[in-house]
Amino acid sequence: MPPSGRLCHLLPAAGRADRTRPTGAAARGTVGMPGWHRMWYTSAIMAGPADDTHDPVPRSSLNGGTQGRSAASSDPAGIVGGLLARELELSLPPEAPALPGELSRPWTAKSIDLRADWFRNIPQDPTLSLGSGLRRSLKRAVFSLTRPVRRRSDRQLAELAEMTARLAEEVEDVDGRRLGLAEEVMFLREQLDLVVGRAAEVLDLDRRLARLERVLAASDAGGAQLPDDFYWRFEERMRGAPEEVEAKLRQYEGIALAHLGSAQAAAATGTDEGAAPLWVDAGCGPGLFARILREWGWRARGIDSSPMAVAACRAEGIEAEAGVLPDCLLGLEEVPAAISAIQVIEHLPRAQWLRFFRQAHRALADGGGLLVETINPLNPRALSTWFFADPTHLWPAHPATLEIMAESAGFQEIEILYLNPDGAGEAQDFALWARKR
């Protein structure tokens, strides 16, 4: 209940009924109003607005009751409309909520209007001069008592409107950031869709490449499956006398000794100071090159797919283990300083050549060296004499092909050495020596 409505109970009981019930045009104005609106309407008729800084009723009007009554009766609707404009506005049904971006403008305008009302003088109410002396005194008393309350209410409404306006600005700022985040999320989703699409393409290409590798490996594998005991005897006969084979292997003494010095210098700065560097000979056969490497100061270890070759190495006191290139290089327990593959790569499918270089690069220590020897395909006599005679040979390796593969795997300082000339002076073999930097 509005303050003026509550103060109506202070009137004497004998005159309360006729003082709180509007009549005439005022009574018609209360039709359809809620109960508290009708009471506030009654209180407004009794008290009405007045100026904060002036006497609400001029003294002259107290002596001129007839003039005041004629002024009040001439425009009662205008007086009532001016008094209840704010209360009638509050009684209206709420408007549809504004969008977040439209909150600050109406609330800012409302706070300005309420702040202006706070400083605006309340107009004089001619109805305070109506009635008998006791009625006028009671009206003025009620108006004086309710005026601070209404002023305080106006100030609180203005402050509330200002806080709401600031809150609306914060909501707009949050909403703007939310829209920015939504746009960023949409952009990231588009990028994710692109990445997922490209990943699907890469997976499809990888599956197609795997199928091609299987087909290529199947085409290269013809004749490679021979009994181990047969191939062991075949190789002993085809390679020539052991003295000739050893003489060819000792051509790498300069490379092995030079690399041994750099490997020992690197090991001196590590935790294995004093230990001989490790050289892994892949496709070691009976261990002839591993035995020569030990003479040069290396600690040699052999790997071969032939159980008979592994047994022959161990019989000579050489460390050896069974393994198949190129995957056996990934399971080394110790990081080697050098890896060699003498007359081996022509036994591997072409699809595995690049993988051999990459896994050798991954297995080697920094500064490590890789030595690869195979038959020289640029010499037709070497092909006809040595390559095609072995049924386990799959494809001759071109020097340029191996050089490009080694470079692609990350090797540097790549050298191609042409070795073992035939009667016409043409090299029958070539070797690739590369370093990991």
Short mmCIF file of C-alpha atoms in Angstrom, two decimals:
data_model
loop_
_atom_site.label_atom_id
_atom_site.label_comp_id
_atom_site.label_asym_id
_atom_site.label_seq_id
_atom_site.Cartn_x
_atom_site.Cartn_y
_atom_site.Cartn_z
CA MET A 1 0.00 0.00 0.00
CA PRO A 2 1.38 3.47 -0.87
CA PRO A 3 2.39 5.66 2.06
CA SER A 4 -0.50 8.10 1.65
CA GLY A 5 -2.95 5.18 1.68
CA ARG A 6 -1.53 3.93 4.98
CA LEU A 7 -1.77 7.40 6.54
CA CYS A 8 -5.47 7.56 5.75
CA HIS A 9 -5.97 5.36 8.81
CA LEU A 10 -4.88 8.28 10.98
CA LEU A 11 -8.13 10.15 10.19
CA PRO A 12 -10.93 10.18 12.75
CA ALA A 13 -13.20 7.19 12.45
CA ALA A 14 -16.30 9.35 12.11
CA GLY A 15 -15.14 11.01 8.90
CA ARG A 16 -12.99 8.23 7.40
CA ALA A 17 -15.57 6.79 5.04
CA ASP A 18 -16.40 9.98 3.16
CA ARG A 19 -12.75 11.10 3.13
CA THR A 20 -11.43 7.91 1.53
CA ARG A 21 -14.13 7.35 -1.06
CA PRO A 22 -13.90 9.43 -4.26
CA THR A 23 -17.03 10.85 -5.76
CA GLY A 24 -18.10 12.23 -9.10
CA ALA A 25 -15.43 12.22 -11.84
CA ALA A 26 -12.91 10.88 -9.36
CA ALA A 27 -15.15 7.93 -8.56
CA ARG A 28 -15.61 7.20 -12.26
CA GLY A 29 -11.80 7.28 -12.66
CA THR A 30 -11.39 4.35 -10.24
CA VAL A 31 -13.53 1.93 -12.21
CA GLY A 32 -11.45 -1.14 -13.20
CA MET A 33 -8.43 -0.19 -11.07
CA PRO A 34 -6.77 -2.65 -8.66
CA GLY A 35 -7.53 -2.14 -4.96
CA TRP A 36 -4.23 -0.44 -4.08
CA HIS A 37 -4.57 1.87 -7.13
CA ARG A 38 -7.99 3.01 -5.93
CA MET A 39 -6.60 3.70 -2.44
CA TRP A 40 -3.61 5.60 -3.92
CA TYR A 41 -6.03 7.48 -6.14
CA THR A 42 -8.06 8.43 -3.02
CA SER A 43 -4.96 9.52 -1.15
CA ALA A 44 -3.83 11.62 -4.11
CA ILE A 45 -7.21 13.37 -4.18
CA MET A 46 -6.85 14.11 -0.48
CA ALA A 47 -3.14 15.08 -0.43
CA GLY A 48 -1.98 15.73 -4.01
CA PRO A 49 1.50 16.96 -5.01
CA ALA A 50 3.07 20.13 -3.71
CA ASP A 51 6.22 22.08 -4.21
CA ASP A 52 9.20 20.93 -2.07
CA THR A 53 10.50 24.42 -1.58
CA HIS A 54 7.25 26.31 -1.20
CA ASP A 55 4.25 26.18 1.03
CA PRO A 56 1.94 23.59 -0.60
CA VAL A 57 -1.07 25.94 -0.35
CA PRO A 58 -0.83 29.75 -0.52
CA ARG A 59 -2.25 31.42 2.49
CA SER A 60 -4.55 33.39 0.25
CA SER A 61 -6.14 30.19 -1.02
CA LEU A 62 -7.11 29.19 2.48
CA ASN A 63 -9.46 32.16 2.56
CA GLY A 64 -10.74 31.58 -0.96
CA GLY A 65 -12.33 28.17 -0.75
CA THR A 66 -14.88 28.89 -3.45
CA GLN A 67 -12.23 29.80 -6.01
CA GLY A 68 -10.26 26.64 -5.20
CA ARG A 69 -13.36 24.49 -5.54
CA SER A 70 -14.20 25.98 -8.91
CA ALA A 71 -10.61 25.40 -10.16
CA ALA A 72 -10.61 21.80 -8.96
CA SER A 73 -13.99 21.04 -10.44
CA SER A 74 -13.12 22.63 -13.79
CA ASP A 75 -10.36 20.09 -14.68
CA PRO A 76 -10.37 17.17 -12.23
CA ALA A 77 -9.04 14.70 -14.85
CA GLY A 78 -5.94 16.84 -15.50
CA ILE A 79 -5.09 17.08 -11.80
CA VAL A 80 -5.52 13.34 -11.28
CA GLY A 81 -3.53 12.48 -14.43
CA GLY A 82 -0.59 14.62 -13.33
CA LEU A 83 -0.54 13.09 -9.86
CA LEU A 84 -0.80 9.44 -10.90
CA ALA A 85 1.30 9.44 -14.08
CA ARG A 86 4.13 7.56 -12.47
CA GLU A 87 1.94 5.08 -10.56
CA LEU A 88 -0.19 4.32 -13.62
CA GLU A 89 2.98 3.71 -15.60
CA LEU A 90 4.14 1.19 -13.00
CA SER A 91 0.75 -0.55 -13.14
CA LEU A 92 1.05 -1.24 -16.89
CA PRO A 93 1.84 -4.81 -17.93
CA PRO A 94 5.57 -5.38 -18.51
CA GLU A 95 6.87 -4.97 -22.01
CA ALA A 96 8.57 -7.77 -23.87
CA PRO A 97 12.19 -8.06 -22.72
CA ALA A 98 14.65 -6.30 -24.95
CA LEU A 99 17.45 -8.06 -26.69
CA PRO A 100 20.85 -7.95 -24.90
CA GLY A 101 22.12 -5.34 -27.32
CA GLU A 102 19.09 -3.04 -26.62
CA LEU A 103 19.16 -3.00 -22.80
CA SER A 104 21.41 -0.06 -22.00
CA ARG A 105 19.63 2.57 -24.12
CA PRO A 106 16.13 2.37 -22.51
CA TRP A 107 17.55 1.98 -19.02
CA THR A 108 19.87 4.94 -19.48
CA ALA A 109 16.96 7.08 -20.68
CA LYS A 110 14.86 5.91 -17.72
CA SER A 111 17.60 6.78 -15.22
CA ILE A 112 17.89 10.29 -16.73
CA ASP A 113 14.13 10.83 -16.49
CA LEU A 114 13.99 9.63 -12.88
CA ARG A 115 17.00 11.75 -11.94
CA ALA A 116 15.28 14.79 -13.48
CA ASP A 117 12.08 14.01 -11.55
CA TRP A 118 14.10 13.88 -8.34
CA PHE A 119 15.23 17.49 -8.76
CA ARG A 120 11.94 18.73 -10.20
CA ASN A 121 9.58 20.64 -7.83
CA ILE A 122 6.32 18.90 -7.03
CA PRO A 123 3.45 21.09 -8.38
CA GLN A 124 0.98 22.64 -6.03
CA ASP A 125 -2.26 20.79 -5.45
CA PRO A 126 -5.34 23.06 -5.46
CA THR A 127 -7.37 20.35 -3.64
CA LEU A 128 -5.44 21.07 -0.42
CA SER A 129 -7.42 24.29 -0.15
CA LEU A 130 -10.82 22.55 -0.35
CA GLY A 131 -13.02 21.60 2.59
CA SER A 132 -13.37 22.85 6.12
CA GLY A 133 -10.48 24.08 8.20
CA LEU A 134 -10.00 20.72 9.92
CA ARG A 135 -10.06 18.86 6.58
CA ARG A 136 -7.52 21.23 5.06
CA SER A 137 -5.25 20.87 8.07
CA LEU A 138 -5.43 17.08 7.86
CA LYS A 139 -4.69 17.16 4.12
CA ARG A 140 -1.65 19.34 4.63
CA ALA A 141 -0.44 17.14 7.49
CA VAL A 142 -0.76 13.99 5.38
CA PHE A 143 0.99 15.64 2.46
CA SER A 144 3.85 16.89 4.64
CA LEU A 145 4.29 13.44 6.21
CA THR A 146 4.35 11.58 2.88
CA ARG A 147 6.51 14.04 0.98
CA PRO A 148 9.91 12.76 2.36
CA VAL A 149 8.87 9.20 1.70
CA ARG A 150 8.02 9.99 -1.90
CA ARG A 151 11.25 11.91 -2.33
CA ARG A 152 13.24 8.99 -0.94
CA SER A 153 11.37 6.60 -3.23
CA ASP A 154 12.15 8.80 -6.24
CA ARG A 155 15.85 8.87 -5.31
CA GLN A 156 15.97 5.10 -4.84
CA LEU A 157 14.22 4.55 -8.17
CA ALA A 158 16.73 6.82 -9.91
CA GLU A 159 19.67 5.01 -8.32
CA LEU A 160 18.14 1.64 -9.20
CA ALA A 161 17.70 2.76 -12.81
CA GLU A 162 21.35 3.88 -12.95
CA MET A 163 22.55 0.54 -11.57
CA THR A 164 20.33 -1.29 -14.05
CA ALA A 165 21.75 0.81 -16.88
CA ARG A 166 25.31 -0.10 -15.82
CA LEU A 167 24.28 -3.74 -15.56
CA ALA A 168 22.81 -3.54 -19.06
CA GLU A 169 26.11 -2.17 -20.37
CA GLU A 170 27.95 -5.08 -18.75
CA VAL A 171 25.47 -7.50 -20.29
CA GLU A 172 26.03 -5.93 -23.71
CA ASP A 173 29.79 -6.24 -23.25
CA VAL A 174 29.47 -9.90 -22.24
CA ASP A 175 27.13 -10.51 -25.14
CA GLY A 176 29.60 -8.91 -27.54
CA ARG A 177 32.39 -11.10 -26.25
CA ARG A 178 30.08 -14.11 -26.51
CA LEU A 179 29.40 -13.30 -30.14
CA GLY A 180 33.14 -12.94 -30.76
CA LEU A 181 33.77 -16.31 -29.13
CA ALA A 182 30.97 -17.85 -31.17
CA GLU A 183 32.57 -16.58 -34.38
CA GLU A 184 35.95 -17.93 -33.26
CA VAL A 185 34.39 -21.30 -32.44
CA MET A 186 32.79 -21.40 -35.88
CA PHE A 187 36.16 -20.61 -37.48
CA LEU A 188 37.87 -23.33 -35.44
CA ARG A 189 35.16 -25.79 -36.43
CA GLU A 190 35.74 -24.98 -40.08
CA GLN A 191 39.48 -25.47 -39.61
CA LEU A 192 38.85 -28.74 -37.79
CA ASP A 193 36.66 -29.94 -40.64
CA LEU A 194 39.48 -29.13 -43.06
CA VAL A 195 42.02 -30.96 -40.91
CA VAL A 196 39.73 -33.98 -40.56
CA GLY A 197 39.18 -34.00 -44.32
CA ARG A 198 42.91 -33.81 -45.00
CA ALA A 199 43.59 -36.52 -42.42
CA ALA A 200 41.08 -38.75 -44.17
CA GLU A 201 42.86 -38.09 -47.47
CA VAL A 202 46.24 -38.89 -45.89
CA LEU A 203 44.89 -42.13 -44.42
CA ASP A 204 43.45 -43.09 -47.79
CA LEU A 205 46.78 -42.38 -49.49
CA ASP A 206 48.60 -44.34 -46.79
CA ARG A 207 46.33 -47.34 -47.34
CA ARG A 208 46.85 -47.14 -51.09
CA LEU A 209 50.62 -46.88 -50.62
CA ALA A 210 50.59 -49.87 -48.29
CA ARG A 211 48.74 -51.90 -50.92
CA LEU A 212 51.25 -50.85 -53.57
CA GLU A 213 54.13 -51.77 -51.28
CA ARG A 214 52.62 -55.21 -50.68
CA VAL A 215 52.17 -55.71 -54.41
CA LEU A 216 55.72 -54.52 -55.09
CA ALA A 217 57.14 -56.67 -52.32
CA ALA A 218 55.29 -59.69 -53.67
CA SER A 219 56.66 -59.05 -57.15
CA ASP A 220 60.21 -58.56 -55.77
CA ALA A 221 60.14 -61.62 -53.53
CA GLY A 222 60.24 -64.14 -56.31
CA GLY A 223 63.03 -66.67 -55.78
CA ALA A 224 64.11 -65.12 -52.44
CA GLN A 225 62.90 -68.00 -50.30
CA LEU A 226 65.67 -70.60 -50.34
CA PRO A 227 66.67 -73.12 -47.68
CA ASP A 228 69.30 -71.72 -45.40
CA ASP A 229 71.72 -74.62 -45.80
CA PHE A 230 71.50 -74.38 -49.59
CA TYR A 231 72.15 -70.64 -49.68
CA TRP A 232 75.01 -71.00 -47.22
CA ARG A 233 76.85 -73.38 -49.59
CA PHE A 234 75.85 -71.25 -52.61
CA GLU A 235 77.31 -68.09 -51.11
CA GLU A 236 80.57 -69.75 -50.12
CA ARG A 237 81.07 -70.85 -53.69
CA MET A 238 79.91 -67.64 -55.43
CA ARG A 239 81.80 -65.12 -53.29
CA GLY A 240 85.20 -66.59 -54.10
CA ALA A 241 88.12 -67.51 -51.91
CA PRO A 242 88.12 -66.05 -48.37
CA GLU A 243 91.45 -64.33 -49.07
CA GLU A 244 89.92 -62.44 -52.01
CA VAL A 245 86.87 -61.42 -49.99
CA GLU A 246 89.06 -60.22 -47.08
CA ALA A 247 91.23 -58.16 -49.42
CA LYS A 248 88.16 -56.39 -50.76
CA LEU A 249 86.89 -55.64 -47.22
CA ARG A 250 90.21 -54.20 -46.11
CA GLN A 251 89.72 -51.38 -48.61
CA TYR A 252 87.61 -49.69 -45.94
CA GLU A 253 90.46 -49.48 -43.44
CA GLY A 254 91.02 -45.77 -44.04
CA ILE A 255 87.33 -44.95 -43.54
CA ALA A 256 87.05 -47.20 -40.47
CA LEU A 257 90.15 -45.83 -38.72
CA ALA A 258 89.27 -42.18 -39.43
CA HIS A 259 85.77 -42.69 -38.14
CA LEU A 260 87.09 -44.59 -35.12
CA GLY A 261 89.06 -41.53 -34.03
CA SER A 262 86.02 -39.24 -34.20
CA ALA A 263 83.85 -41.86 -32.44
CA GLN A 264 86.39 -42.23 -29.62
CA ALA A 265 86.58 -38.45 -29.23
CA ALA A 266 82.79 -38.28 -28.94
CA ALA A 267 82.74 -41.17 -26.47
CA ALA A 268 85.37 -39.48 -24.27
CA THR A 269 82.87 -36.72 -23.47
CA GLY A 270 80.13 -39.19 -22.54
CA THR A 271 79.60 -41.77 -19.85
CA ASP A 272 81.34 -44.65 -21.71
CA GLU A 273 84.84 -43.21 -21.52
CA GLY A 274 87.40 -45.89 -22.39
CA ALA A 275 84.96 -48.31 -24.07
CA ALA A 276 85.51 -49.13 -27.76
CA PRO A 277 82.81 -47.71 -30.06
CA LEU A 278 80.26 -50.16 -31.45
CA TRP A 279 80.02 -51.03 -35.17
CA VAL A 280 77.01 -53.08 -36.25
CA ASP A 281 77.47 -55.16 -39.42
CA ALA A 282 74.03 -55.98 -40.87
CA GLY A 283 74.02 -59.08 -43.08
CA CYS A 284 77.27 -60.15 -41.47
CA GLY A 285 77.41 -63.69 -42.95
CA PRO A 286 80.16 -65.75 -41.29
CA GLY A 287 81.54 -62.62 -39.55
CA LEU A 288 84.53 -61.88 -41.75
CA PHE A 289 84.11 -58.08 -41.76
CA ALA A 290 83.29 -58.07 -38.03
CA ARG A 291 86.58 -59.84 -37.30
CA ILE A 292 88.49 -57.25 -39.38
CA LEU A 293 86.73 -54.40 -37.56
CA ARG A 294 87.89 -55.79 -34.22
CA GLU A 295 91.46 -55.74 -35.53
CA TRP A 296 91.03 -52.04 -36.31
CA GLY A 297 89.92 -51.28 -32.75
CA TRP A 298 86.16 -51.48 -33.08
CA ARG A 299 83.76 -53.48 -30.95
CA ALA A 300 81.82 -55.32 -33.68
CA ARG A 301 78.43 -56.99 -33.56
CA GLY A 302 76.81 -58.92 -36.42
CA ILE A 303 73.17 -59.30 -37.45
CA ASP A 304 71.97 -61.83 -40.02
CA SER A 305 68.73 -63.56 -40.97
CA SER A 306 70.55 -66.90 -41.39
CA PRO A 307 70.78 -69.01 -38.23
CA MET A 308 73.86 -70.74 -39.69
CA ALA A 309 75.59 -67.37 -40.14
CA VAL A 310 74.83 -66.36 -36.54
CA ALA A 311 76.22 -69.68 -35.31
CA ALA A 312 79.39 -69.26 -37.39
CA CYS A 313 79.98 -65.78 -35.90
CA ARG A 314 79.55 -66.98 -32.35
CA ALA A 315 81.93 -69.86 -33.05
CA GLU A 316 84.58 -67.22 -33.87
CA GLY A 317 83.83 -65.33 -30.64
CA ILE A 318 81.96 -62.53 -32.45
CA GLU A 319 78.78 -61.07 -30.98
CA ALA A 320 75.91 -61.90 -33.34
CA GLU A 321 72.15 -62.07 -33.29
CA ALA A 322 69.38 -63.05 -35.68
CA GLY A 323 67.44 -60.25 -37.35
CA VAL A 324 65.81 -59.13 -40.58
CA LEU A 325 66.53 -55.76 -42.17
CA PRO A 326 65.45 -53.06 -41.89
CA ASP A 327 63.32 -53.53 -38.77
CA CYS A 328 66.13 -55.15 -36.77
CA LEU A 329 67.88 -51.77 -36.55
CA LEU A 330 65.12 -50.38 -34.35
CA GLY A 331 65.62 -52.98 -31.63
CA LEU A 332 69.29 -52.37 -30.92
CA GLU A 333 70.05 -52.31 -27.21
CA GLU A 334 73.06 -50.03 -27.68
CA VAL A 335 73.44 -47.01 -29.93
CA PRO A 336 76.11 -47.80 -32.55
CA ALA A 337 78.69 -45.39 -33.91
CA ALA A 338 78.60 -47.06 -37.33
CA ILE A 339 76.44 -49.46 -39.36
CA SER A 340 77.45 -51.40 -42.45
CA ALA A 341 75.49 -53.44 -45.01
CA ILE A 342 77.93 -55.19 -47.37
CA GLN A 343 76.23 -56.75 -50.42
CA VAL A 344 72.84 -56.68 -48.67
CA ILE A 345 70.56 -54.01 -50.13
CA GLU A 346 70.09 -55.90 -53.42
CA HIS A 347 68.42 -58.63 -51.36
CA LEU A 348 65.78 -56.21 -50.00
CA PRO A 349 62.56 -55.23 -51.81
CA ARG A 350 62.85 -51.79 -53.38
CA ALA A 351 59.96 -50.55 -51.24
CA GLN A 352 62.15 -51.11 -48.15
CA TRP A 353 65.26 -49.29 -49.32
CA LEU A 354 64.23 -45.85 -48.12
CA ARG A 355 63.00 -47.31 -44.85
CA PHE A 356 66.40 -48.96 -44.38
CA PHE A 357 68.16 -45.59 -44.68
CA ARG A 358 65.70 -43.90 -42.35
CA GLN A 359 65.92 -46.56 -39.66
CA ALA A 360 69.71 -46.61 -39.91
CA HIS A 361 69.75 -42.84 -39.44
CA ARG A 362 67.43 -43.15 -36.45
CA ALA A 363 69.54 -45.94 -34.88
CA LEU A 364 72.94 -44.24 -35.24
CA ALA A 365 74.51 -41.94 -32.69
CA ASP A 366 75.10 -38.32 -33.64
CA GLY A 367 78.09 -38.22 -35.96
CA GLY A 368 77.66 -41.92 -36.79
CA GLY A 369 78.51 -43.37 -40.18
CA LEU A 370 76.69 -45.66 -42.62
CA LEU A 371 78.53 -47.91 -45.13
CA VAL A 372 76.51 -49.60 -47.91
CA GLU A 373 78.14 -51.75 -50.62
CA THR A 374 76.42 -53.38 -53.60
CA ILE A 375 77.04 -54.47 -57.21
CA ASN A 376 77.65 -51.68 -59.68
CA PRO A 377 74.67 -51.63 -62.11
CA LEU A 378 76.60 -49.35 -64.49
CA ASN A 379 78.85 -52.29 -65.35
CA PRO A 380 76.92 -54.81 -67.47
CA ARG A 381 79.58 -57.48 -66.93
CA ALA A 382 79.20 -57.16 -63.16
CA LEU A 383 75.44 -57.55 -63.51
CA SER A 384 75.73 -60.65 -65.66
CA THR A 385 78.48 -62.22 -63.56
CA TRP A 386 77.43 -61.42 -60.02
CA PHE A 387 73.92 -59.99 -59.86
CA PHE A 388 71.91 -62.37 -62.02
CA ALA A 389 73.80 -65.40 -60.76
CA ASP A 390 72.22 -65.08 -57.28
CA PRO A 391 68.51 -66.07 -57.28
CA THR A 392 67.95 -64.08 -54.06
CA HIS A 393 68.92 -60.76 -55.67
CA LEU A 394 65.80 -58.67 -56.32
CA TRP A 395 66.85 -55.43 -58.01
CA PRO A 396 70.14 -53.68 -58.75
CA ALA A 397 70.64 -50.43 -56.84
CA HIS A 398 71.75 -47.39 -58.82
CA PRO A 399 74.35 -45.16 -57.08
CA ALA A 400 72.30 -42.00 -57.63
CA THR A 401 69.19 -43.68 -56.19
CA LEU A 402 70.97 -44.64 -52.96
CA GLU A 403 72.56 -41.20 -52.66
CA ILE A 404 69.18 -39.47 -52.94
CA MET A 405 67.63 -41.87 -50.42
CA ALA A 406 70.45 -41.30 -47.92
CA GLU A 407 70.07 -37.54 -48.30
CA SER A 408 66.31 -37.82 -47.87
CA ALA A 409 66.81 -39.84 -44.66
CA GLY A 410 68.91 -37.04 -43.18
CA PHE A 411 72.49 -38.17 -43.91
CA GLN A 412 75.19 -35.67 -44.88
CA GLU A 413 78.73 -35.82 -46.26
CA ILE A 414 77.67 -38.56 -48.69
CA GLU A 415 80.43 -40.17 -50.77
CA ILE A 416 80.19 -42.73 -53.59
CA LEU A 417 83.22 -45.02 -53.97
CA TYR A 418 83.69 -47.22 -57.05
CA LEU A 419 85.59 -50.39 -56.14
CA ASN A 420 87.02 -53.67 -57.43
CA PRO A 421 87.69 -52.99 -61.12
CA ASP A 422 87.38 -55.87 -63.56
CA GLY A 423 89.74 -56.77 -66.41
CA ALA A 424 88.43 -53.80 -68.43
CA GLY A 425 89.09 -51.39 -65.57
CA GLU A 426 85.41 -50.82 -64.75
CA ALA A 427 84.28 -50.99 -61.14
CA GLN A 428 82.31 -54.10 -60.29
CA ASP A 429 81.04 -52.70 -56.99
CA PHE A 430 80.34 -49.32 -55.44
CA ALA A 431 80.03 -48.19 -51.85
CA LEU A 432 78.14 -45.34 -50.21
CA TRP A 433 79.59 -43.72 -47.07
CA ALA A 434 77.45 -41.15 -45.25
CA ARG A 435 77.50 -39.40 -41.87
CA LYS A 436 74.72 -38.45 -39.48
CA ARG A 437 75.02 -34.86 -38.37
#
